[in-house]
Coordinates of C-alpha atoms and ligand atoms in Angstrom, one line a residue:
M26 CA 27.3 8.5 -11.1
N27 CA 27.9 6.6 -7.8
Y28 CA 25.5 6.3 -4.9
D29 CA 25.6 4.4 -1.5
V30 CA 22.0 3.3 -2.1
I31 CA 19.6 3.5 -5.0
I32 CA 15.9 3.2 -4.3
V33 CA 13.7 2.1 -7.1
G34 CA 10.2 3.6 -6.6
G35 CA 9.3 6.5 -4.4
G36 CA 6.1 5.4 -2.8
L37 CA 5.9 5.1 1.0
G38 CA 8.4 2.3 1.3
G39 CA 11.0 4.1 -0.9
L40 CA 10.5 7.5 0.6
I41 CA 10.8 6.3 4.2
S42 CA 13.9 4.3 3.4
S43 CA 15.4 7.4 1.7
I44 CA 14.7 9.6 4.7
Q45 CA 16.1 7.1 7.2
L46 CA 19.3 6.6 5.1
A47 CA 19.8 10.3 4.4
K48 CA 19.6 11.0 8.1
K49 CA 22.6 8.7 8.4
Q50 CA 24.4 10.9 5.8
Y51 CA 24.3 8.3 3.0
N52 CA 24.3 9.4 -0.6
V53 CA 20.8 8.2 -1.8
L54 CA 19.1 8.3 -5.2
V55 CA 15.4 7.6 -5.6
V56 CA 14.1 6.9 -9.1
E57 CA 10.4 7.4 -9.4
K58 CA 8.2 6.8 -12.5
Y59 CA 6.0 9.9 -11.9
A60 CA 6.5 13.5 -10.5
Y61 CA 5.1 14.5 -7.2
P62 CA 2.4 15.3 -6.3
F63 CA 0.3 12.6 -8.0
N64 CA -2.7 10.5 -7.2
K65 CA -2.4 6.8 -6.5
V66 CA -4.9 3.9 -6.1
C67 CA -5.1 3.5 -2.3
G68 CA -7.9 3.6 0.3
E69 CA -5.9 6.4 2.0
Y70 CA -6.7 5.2 5.5
V71 CA -3.4 5.1 7.5
S72 CA -3.3 2.9 10.6
N73 CA -2.3 4.8 13.7
E74 CA 0.5 2.2 14.1
V75 CA 2.7 4.6 12.2
K76 CA 1.3 8.0 13.3
P77 CA 3.9 8.8 16.1
F78 CA 6.7 7.8 13.7
L79 CA 5.4 10.0 10.9
E80 CA 5.0 12.9 13.2
D81 CA 8.5 12.3 14.5
I82 CA 10.0 12.6 11.1
G83 CA 8.3 16.0 10.6
L84 CA 4.8 15.4 9.2
D85 CA 2.3 17.9 10.7
L86 CA -0.9 15.8 10.2
T87 CA -3.2 18.4 11.8
L88 CA -1.8 21.1 9.5
L89 CA -2.2 18.8 6.5
G90 CA -5.9 18.3 7.4
A91 CA -5.7 14.6 8.2
T92 CA -9.0 13.2 9.6
N93 CA -9.2 11.0 12.7
I94 CA -11.0 7.7 12.1
N95 CA -12.0 5.5 15.0
R96 CA -15.2 3.8 13.9
F97 CA -15.7 0.9 11.4
Q98 CA -18.8 -0.2 9.5
L99 CA -19.0 -3.4 7.5
T100 CA -22.0 -4.1 5.2
S101 CA -23.0 -7.2 3.3
I102 CA -24.1 -7.3 -0.3
K103 CA -27.7 -7.3 0.8
G104 CA -27.1 -4.2 3.0
K105 CA -26.8 -5.8 6.4
S106 CA -24.7 -3.5 8.5
L107 CA -22.4 -3.9 11.5
E108 CA -20.5 -1.2 13.3
T109 CA -17.7 -1.2 15.9
T110 CA -15.1 1.2 17.4
L111 CA -11.6 0.8 16.3
Q112 CA -9.1 0.2 19.1
M113 CA -6.1 1.6 17.4
G114 CA -7.8 3.6 14.7
G115 CA -6.2 5.6 12.0
F116 CA -6.2 8.8 10.0
G117 CA -7.3 9.8 6.5
L118 CA -4.9 11.7 4.2
S119 CA -4.6 11.5 0.4
R120 CA -1.6 9.9 -1.1
Y121 CA -1.3 13.1 -3.3
T122 CA -0.5 15.0 0.0
L123 CA 1.2 12.3 2.0
D124 CA 3.8 11.2 -0.6
N125 CA 4.4 14.8 -1.6
E126 CA 5.1 15.8 2.0
L127 CA 7.5 12.9 2.5
Y128 CA 9.2 13.8 -0.8
K129 CA 9.8 17.3 0.5
I130 CA 11.3 16.0 3.8
A131 CA 13.5 13.6 1.8
K132 CA 14.7 16.5 -0.5
S133 CA 15.4 18.7 2.5
L134 CA 17.7 15.9 3.9
G135 CA 19.7 15.8 0.7
V136 CA 18.1 12.8 -1.1
T137 CA 18.6 13.0 -4.9
F138 CA 15.4 12.3 -7.0
L139 CA 15.1 11.3 -10.6
L140 CA 11.5 11.8 -11.4
N141 CA 9.4 10.8 -14.5
T142 CA 11.9 8.0 -15.0
F143 CA 11.6 4.3 -14.5
V144 CA 14.2 1.7 -13.9
D145 CA 14.1 -1.0 -16.5
D146 CA 17.0 -3.3 -15.4
I147 CA 19.4 -3.9 -12.6
Q148 CA 22.6 -5.9 -12.9
K149 CA 25.1 -6.8 -10.2
I150 CA 28.7 -7.4 -11.1
N151 CA 31.0 -8.3 -8.2
E152 CA 30.0 -5.9 -5.4
T153 CA 28.5 -3.1 -7.7
F154 CA 24.9 -2.8 -8.9
F155 CA 24.3 -1.1 -12.3
V156 CA 20.8 0.5 -12.4
E157 CA 19.5 1.3 -15.8
T158 CA 16.7 3.7 -16.6
N159 CA 14.4 4.1 -19.6
A160 CA 16.4 7.2 -20.4
S161 CA 19.4 5.0 -21.0
Q162 CA 21.3 6.3 -18.0
T163 CA 23.2 3.9 -15.8
F164 CA 23.9 4.5 -12.1
E165 CA 26.3 2.6 -9.8
T166 CA 25.6 1.7 -6.2
K167 CA 26.5 -0.7 -3.4
V168 CA 22.9 -1.4 -2.3
V169 CA 19.6 -1.4 -4.2
I170 CA 16.1 -1.2 -2.5
G171 CA 13.2 -2.4 -4.7
S172 CA 10.2 -0.5 -3.7
Y173 CA 8.4 -0.3 -7.0
G174 CA 5.0 -1.4 -5.8
K175 CA 2.8 -4.4 -6.4
R176 CA 4.1 -5.9 -9.6
G177 CA 5.8 -4.3 -12.6
K178 CA 7.8 -4.8 -15.8
L179 CA 11.0 -4.7 -13.7
D180 CA 10.0 -8.1 -12.1
K181 CA 10.2 -9.6 -15.6
S182 CA 13.7 -8.0 -16.3
L183 CA 14.8 -9.5 -12.9
F184 CA 13.3 -12.9 -13.8
R185 CA 11.1 -12.7 -10.7
Q186 CA 8.4 -15.2 -11.0
F187 CA 5.3 -15.6 -8.9
P188 CA 3.1 -18.6 -8.5
A189 CA 0.0 -18.5 -10.7
Q190 CA -3.1 -17.0 -8.9
K191 CA -6.6 -18.1 -9.7
Q192 CA -8.0 -14.7 -9.1
A193 CA -6.7 -11.3 -10.1
F194 CA -8.2 -8.0 -9.1
I195 CA -8.4 -4.4 -10.3
G196 CA -8.2 -1.5 -7.9
V197 CA -10.2 1.7 -8.5
K198 CA -10.1 5.0 -6.7
Y199 CA -12.1 8.3 -6.7
H200 CA -12.2 11.4 -4.5
I201 CA -15.7 12.4 -3.8
K202 CA -17.8 14.8 -1.8
Y203 CA -20.5 13.0 0.1
D204 CA -22.6 13.3 3.3
F205 CA -20.8 10.8 5.6
P206 CA -19.3 10.9 9.1
K207 CA -15.6 11.9 9.2
D208 CA -14.7 9.5 12.0
L209 CA -16.0 6.4 10.2
I210 CA -14.5 4.0 7.7
A211 CA -16.9 1.8 5.9
L212 CA -16.2 -1.4 3.9
H213 CA -19.1 -2.3 1.6
N214 CA -19.2 -5.8 0.1
F215 CA -20.3 -6.5 -3.4
N216 CA -20.1 -9.6 -5.6
G217 CA -16.5 -10.2 -6.3
G218 CA -15.1 -7.3 -4.2
Y219 CA -15.4 -4.7 -1.6
C220 CA -15.3 -0.9 -1.5
G221 CA -14.0 1.4 1.2
I222 CA -15.0 5.0 2.0
S223 CA -13.4 7.3 4.5
A224 CA -12.7 11.0 4.9
I225 CA -9.4 12.7 3.9
E226 CA -8.3 16.3 3.9
D227 CA -10.4 19.3 2.6
D228 CA -13.8 17.8 3.3
K229 CA -13.2 15.1 0.6
Y230 CA -13.7 11.3 0.8
C231 CA -11.7 8.6 -0.7
L232 CA -13.8 5.9 -2.4
C233 CA -11.6 3.0 -3.3
Y234 CA -12.5 -0.6 -4.3
L235 CA -11.0 -3.9 -5.2
S236 CA -12.9 -6.0 -7.7
D237 CA -12.4 -9.4 -9.4
R238 CA -11.3 -8.4 -12.9
N239 CA -14.0 -10.8 -14.4
N240 CA -16.7 -8.4 -13.1
V241 CA -15.4 -5.7 -15.6
K242 CA -15.3 -8.2 -18.4
Q243 CA -18.8 -9.5 -17.7
S244 CA -20.3 -6.0 -17.3
G245 CA -18.4 -4.5 -20.3
G246 CA -16.6 -1.7 -18.4
V247 CA -15.8 -0.2 -15.0
H248 CA -18.8 2.2 -15.0
E249 CA -21.2 -0.6 -16.1
M250 CA -19.8 -2.9 -13.3
E251 CA -20.4 -0.1 -10.7
L252 CA -24.1 0.1 -11.8
D253 CA -24.8 -3.6 -12.4
I254 CA -22.9 -5.2 -9.6
M255 CA -21.7 -2.8 -6.9
C256 CA -25.0 -0.9 -6.7
Q257 CA -26.7 -4.1 -5.5
N258 CA -25.4 -3.1 -2.1
P259 CA -27.8 -0.3 -1.1
F260 CA -25.0 1.6 0.7
L261 CA -23.0 1.7 -2.6
S262 CA -26.0 2.5 -4.6
D263 CA -26.6 5.6 -2.4
I264 CA -22.9 6.7 -2.9
F265 CA -23.0 6.3 -6.7
Q266 CA -26.3 8.1 -6.9
N267 CA -25.7 11.0 -4.5
A268 CA -21.9 11.7 -4.3
E269 CA -20.1 14.3 -6.3
F270 CA -17.2 12.7 -8.1
L271 CA -14.2 14.9 -8.3
F272 CA -11.9 13.1 -10.8
D273 CA -12.6 13.3 -14.6
R274 CA -12.3 9.5 -14.7
P275 CA -11.6 6.7 -12.2
L276 CA -8.0 5.9 -11.3
V277 CA -7.5 2.2 -12.1
I278 CA -4.8 -0.4 -11.6
N279 CA -4.8 -3.9 -13.0
E280 CA -3.5 -7.3 -12.2
I281 CA -3.4 -7.1 -8.4
I282 CA -2.5 -10.4 -6.8
F283 CA -1.8 -11.3 -3.2
T284 CA 0.6 -14.1 -3.9
P285 CA 3.6 -14.5 -1.4
K286 CA 6.8 -13.0 -2.7
S287 CA 10.5 -13.0 -1.6
A288 CA 11.9 -10.2 0.6
V289 CA 15.3 -10.4 -1.2
H290 CA 15.7 -11.2 -4.9
K291 CA 19.0 -11.0 -6.8
N292 CA 20.6 -9.2 -3.8
I293 CA 18.0 -6.5 -3.9
L294 CA 16.1 -5.8 -0.7
M295 CA 12.4 -5.6 -1.5
V296 CA 10.3 -3.2 0.6
G297 CA 6.5 -2.6 0.8
D298 CA 4.3 -4.2 -1.8
T299 CA 7.3 -5.4 -3.8
A300 CA 8.0 -7.8 -0.9
G301 CA 4.3 -8.7 -0.4
L302 CA 1.0 -7.0 -0.7
I303 CA -1.5 -7.3 2.2
T304 CA -5.2 -7.4 1.2
P305 CA -6.5 -3.9 1.3
L306 CA -9.4 -4.7 3.7
A307 CA -6.7 -4.8 6.5
G308 CA -6.1 -1.1 5.9
N309 CA -2.5 -1.2 6.7
G310 CA -0.4 -1.8 3.6
M311 CA 1.0 1.6 4.0
S312 CA 2.1 1.0 7.6
I313 CA 3.8 -2.2 6.5
A314 CA 5.7 -0.4 3.7
I315 CA 6.8 2.3 6.2
R316 CA 7.9 -0.3 8.8
A317 CA 9.8 -2.3 6.1
G318 CA 11.6 0.8 5.0
V319 CA 12.8 1.5 8.5
I320 CA 14.0 -2.1 9.0
A321 CA 15.8 -2.2 5.6
S322 CA 17.5 1.1 6.1
K323 CA 18.7 0.2 9.6
L324 CA 20.3 -3.0 8.3
I325 CA 21.7 -1.2 5.2
G326 CA 23.4 1.3 7.6
D327 CA 25.0 -1.7 9.4
F328 CA 26.2 -3.1 6.1
L329 CA 27.6 0.2 4.8
Q330 CA 29.5 0.6 8.1
K331 CA 30.8 -2.9 7.6
K332 CA 29.2 -4.2 10.8
I333 CA 27.6 -7.0 8.8
N334 CA 28.4 -8.5 5.4
R335 CA 26.1 -8.8 2.4
E336 CA 25.0 -12.4 3.3
E337 CA 24.1 -11.2 6.8
L338 CA 22.3 -8.1 5.4
E339 CA 20.1 -10.3 3.2
G340 CA 19.6 -13.0 5.7
N341 CA 18.7 -10.6 8.6
Y342 CA 16.3 -8.6 6.4
T343 CA 14.5 -11.8 5.3
E344 CA 14.2 -12.9 8.9
E345 CA 13.0 -9.5 10.1
W346 CA 10.5 -9.3 7.2
N347 CA 9.1 -12.7 8.0
K348 CA 8.9 -12.1 11.7
N349 CA 7.1 -8.8 11.3
F350 CA 4.8 -9.3 8.3
K351 CA 4.5 -12.9 7.0
N352 CA 1.7 -13.9 9.3
R353 CA -0.1 -10.6 8.9
L354 CA -0.2 -11.0 5.2
W355 CA -1.5 -14.6 5.5
R356 CA -4.2 -13.6 7.9
G357 CA -5.2 -10.8 5.5
R358 CA -5.6 -13.4 2.7
Q359 CA -7.7 -15.6 4.9
L360 CA -10.0 -12.7 5.9
Q361 CA -10.5 -11.6 2.3
K362 CA -12.2 -15.0 1.7
L363 CA -15.1 -13.8 3.8
F364 CA -15.6 -10.8 1.5
G365 CA -17.0 -10.3 -2.0
D366 CA -19.4 -13.3 -1.9
E367 CA -23.1 -13.0 -1.0
F368 CA -23.3 -16.1 1.1
N369 CA -20.0 -15.6 3.0
S370 CA -20.5 -11.8 3.6
N371 CA -24.0 -12.4 4.9
L372 CA -22.9 -15.2 7.1
A373 CA -19.9 -13.3 8.4
I374 CA -22.0 -10.2 9.3
S375 CA -24.8 -12.3 10.8
T376 CA -22.3 -14.2 13.0
L377 CA -20.4 -11.1 14.0
K378 CA -23.7 -9.3 14.9
K379 CA -24.4 -12.2 17.3
L380 CA -20.8 -12.5 18.6
P381 CA -19.6 -8.8 18.3
F382 CA -16.6 -9.5 20.7
L383 CA -15.0 -11.5 17.8
L384 CA -14.6 -8.4 15.6
K385 CA -11.9 -6.6 17.6
P386 CA -9.5 -9.6 17.7
I387 CA -10.0 -10.2 13.9
I388 CA -9.1 -6.6 13.2
K389 CA -6.1 -6.8 15.6
A390 CA -4.8 -9.9 13.8
T391 CA -3.8 -7.9 10.7
H392 CA -2.2 -5.0 12.7
G393 CA 1.0 -4.5 14.4
K394 CA 1.9 -2.6 17.6
I395 CA 2.4 1.2 17.6
M396 CA 5.8 1.9 16.0
E397 CA 8.2 3.8 18.2
Ligands
FAD1 C1 -7.4 -1.0 -3.8 C2 -6.4 -0.8 -2.7 C3 -6.7 -0.1 -1.6 C4 -5.8 0.1 -0.6 N1 -6.1 0.8 0.6 C5 -5.2 0.9 1.6 C6 -5.6 1.7 2.7 O1 -6.6 2.2 2.9 N2 -4.6 1.7 3.7 C7 -3.4 1.2 3.6 O2 -2.6 1.3 4.5 N3 -3.0 0.5 2.5 C8 -3.9 0.4 1.5 N4 -3.6 -0.3 0.3 C9 -2.2 -0.8 0.2 C10 -1.2 0.4 -0.1 O3 -1.6 1.2 -1.1 C11 0.2 -0.2 -0.4 O4 0.5 -1.2 0.5 C12 1.2 0.9 -0.3 O5 1.0 1.9 -1.2 C13 2.6 0.3 -0.5 O6 3.6 1.3 -0.6 P1 4.9 0.9 -1.6 O7 5.8 2.0 -1.3 O8 5.3 -0.5 -1.4 O9 4.3 1.0 -3.1 P2 3.7 2.2 -3.8 O10 3.1 3.3 -2.9 O11 2.8 1.6 -4.9 O12 4.9 2.9 -4.5 C14 5.6 2.3 -5.6 C15 6.2 3.4 -6.5 O13 7.1 2.9 -7.4 C16 7.0 3.6 -8.6 N5 7.5 2.6 -9.7 C17 6.9 1.5 -10.1 N6 7.8 0.9 -11.0 C18 8.9 1.7 -11.1 C19 10.1 1.6 -11.8 N7 10.3 0.5 -12.6 N8 11.0 2.6 -11.7 C20 10.7 3.6 -10.9 N9 9.6 3.8 -10.2 C21 8.7 2.8 -10.2 C22 5.5 3.9 -8.7 O14 5.2 5.0 -9.6 C23 5.1 4.2 -7.2 O15 5.2 5.5 -6.9 C24 -4.5 -0.4 -0.7 C25 -4.1 -1.1 -1.9 C26 -5.1 -1.3 -2.9 C27 -4.7 -2.0 -4.1

């Protein structure tokens, strides 16, 4: 079967790319490992950068029950706390709902989906890509978008290598019921990580954290780490003691690294986390994935209309990606160094308490402008 564009991975980057391309009448296939709706490890705080854009493509955020978040609290391991208003702010909506709604929009525009299927290899011969799935199907296309998330087996098949990282993290998410303001997002430090809490739809909260994987090894398991290490922060201790946990078990992802990656590899345009993962404390990985999907699909449209050749497509995409995101990702990595360490987190919060005007420019440094 032949497509104009095949998109590997139907997260935010992949879904937005598919919607933008389908609007231009291209024949698009999205291959996604799971079937919608499904839960995903993510803090579920969406920066308002992309709110007008999402509403414009047909998401009714009020109807979906998204919460408005405009205050931010930061706490140190010892429980020192700092609060500020958020200039741009954001909204809270579960990935279960958000991705599923975007999937429905994409389907209504004629995008073809292959669900519960993963791509295990991609070959390019002359001007045609051959995309192979675990079900031994092969699809042909002129353009491939890689939007398969942070890191996967496919990177190995594509011989995509990343520089070794000293520190790898795990990500854990729960949905909980808890007595907490709906307009506030809090980021609580603990040794080797930080944990966010913010409201989503249906009076629920998303509790999501990033932790050095050595914490789990040392403590002997995720639950043990939560009790031994995370609960040293009194704010986290209160959550773990008093919240109602709605999942049977935590949702966990492993081997998270923040190493720089390439925006194009083997002629495949990489979108979202596949091109580079911003540290979650910035709270805008989702808006970066959405923006990158829009940039990629615009350039792919130009390529399919023969306004630019493949070399220009790849060169322009890399240039746009670097211009829009490279510095934001770097700043996110630098900021993360202030987190997850007793000395640094106490110092950072004491300093910011004395010089509160510094907090807003720091938050701004990892965010972009409102997307038209
Ligand atoms: C702990 C944590 C907390 C975070 N909190 C926030 C937050 O609060 N706000 C925010 O904006 N960002 C947050 N982020 C970042 C955000 O989750 C990502 O940046 C965002 O999901 C990127 O979207 P994406 O489309 O690139 O990838 P994803 O949403 O991960 O989508 C990738 C998709 O590809 C599929 N897939 C993978 N491999 C294959 C394959 N071989 N074939 C087919 N399908 C495949 C997967 O099933 C998945 O659905 C957080 C990240 C972490 C780790």
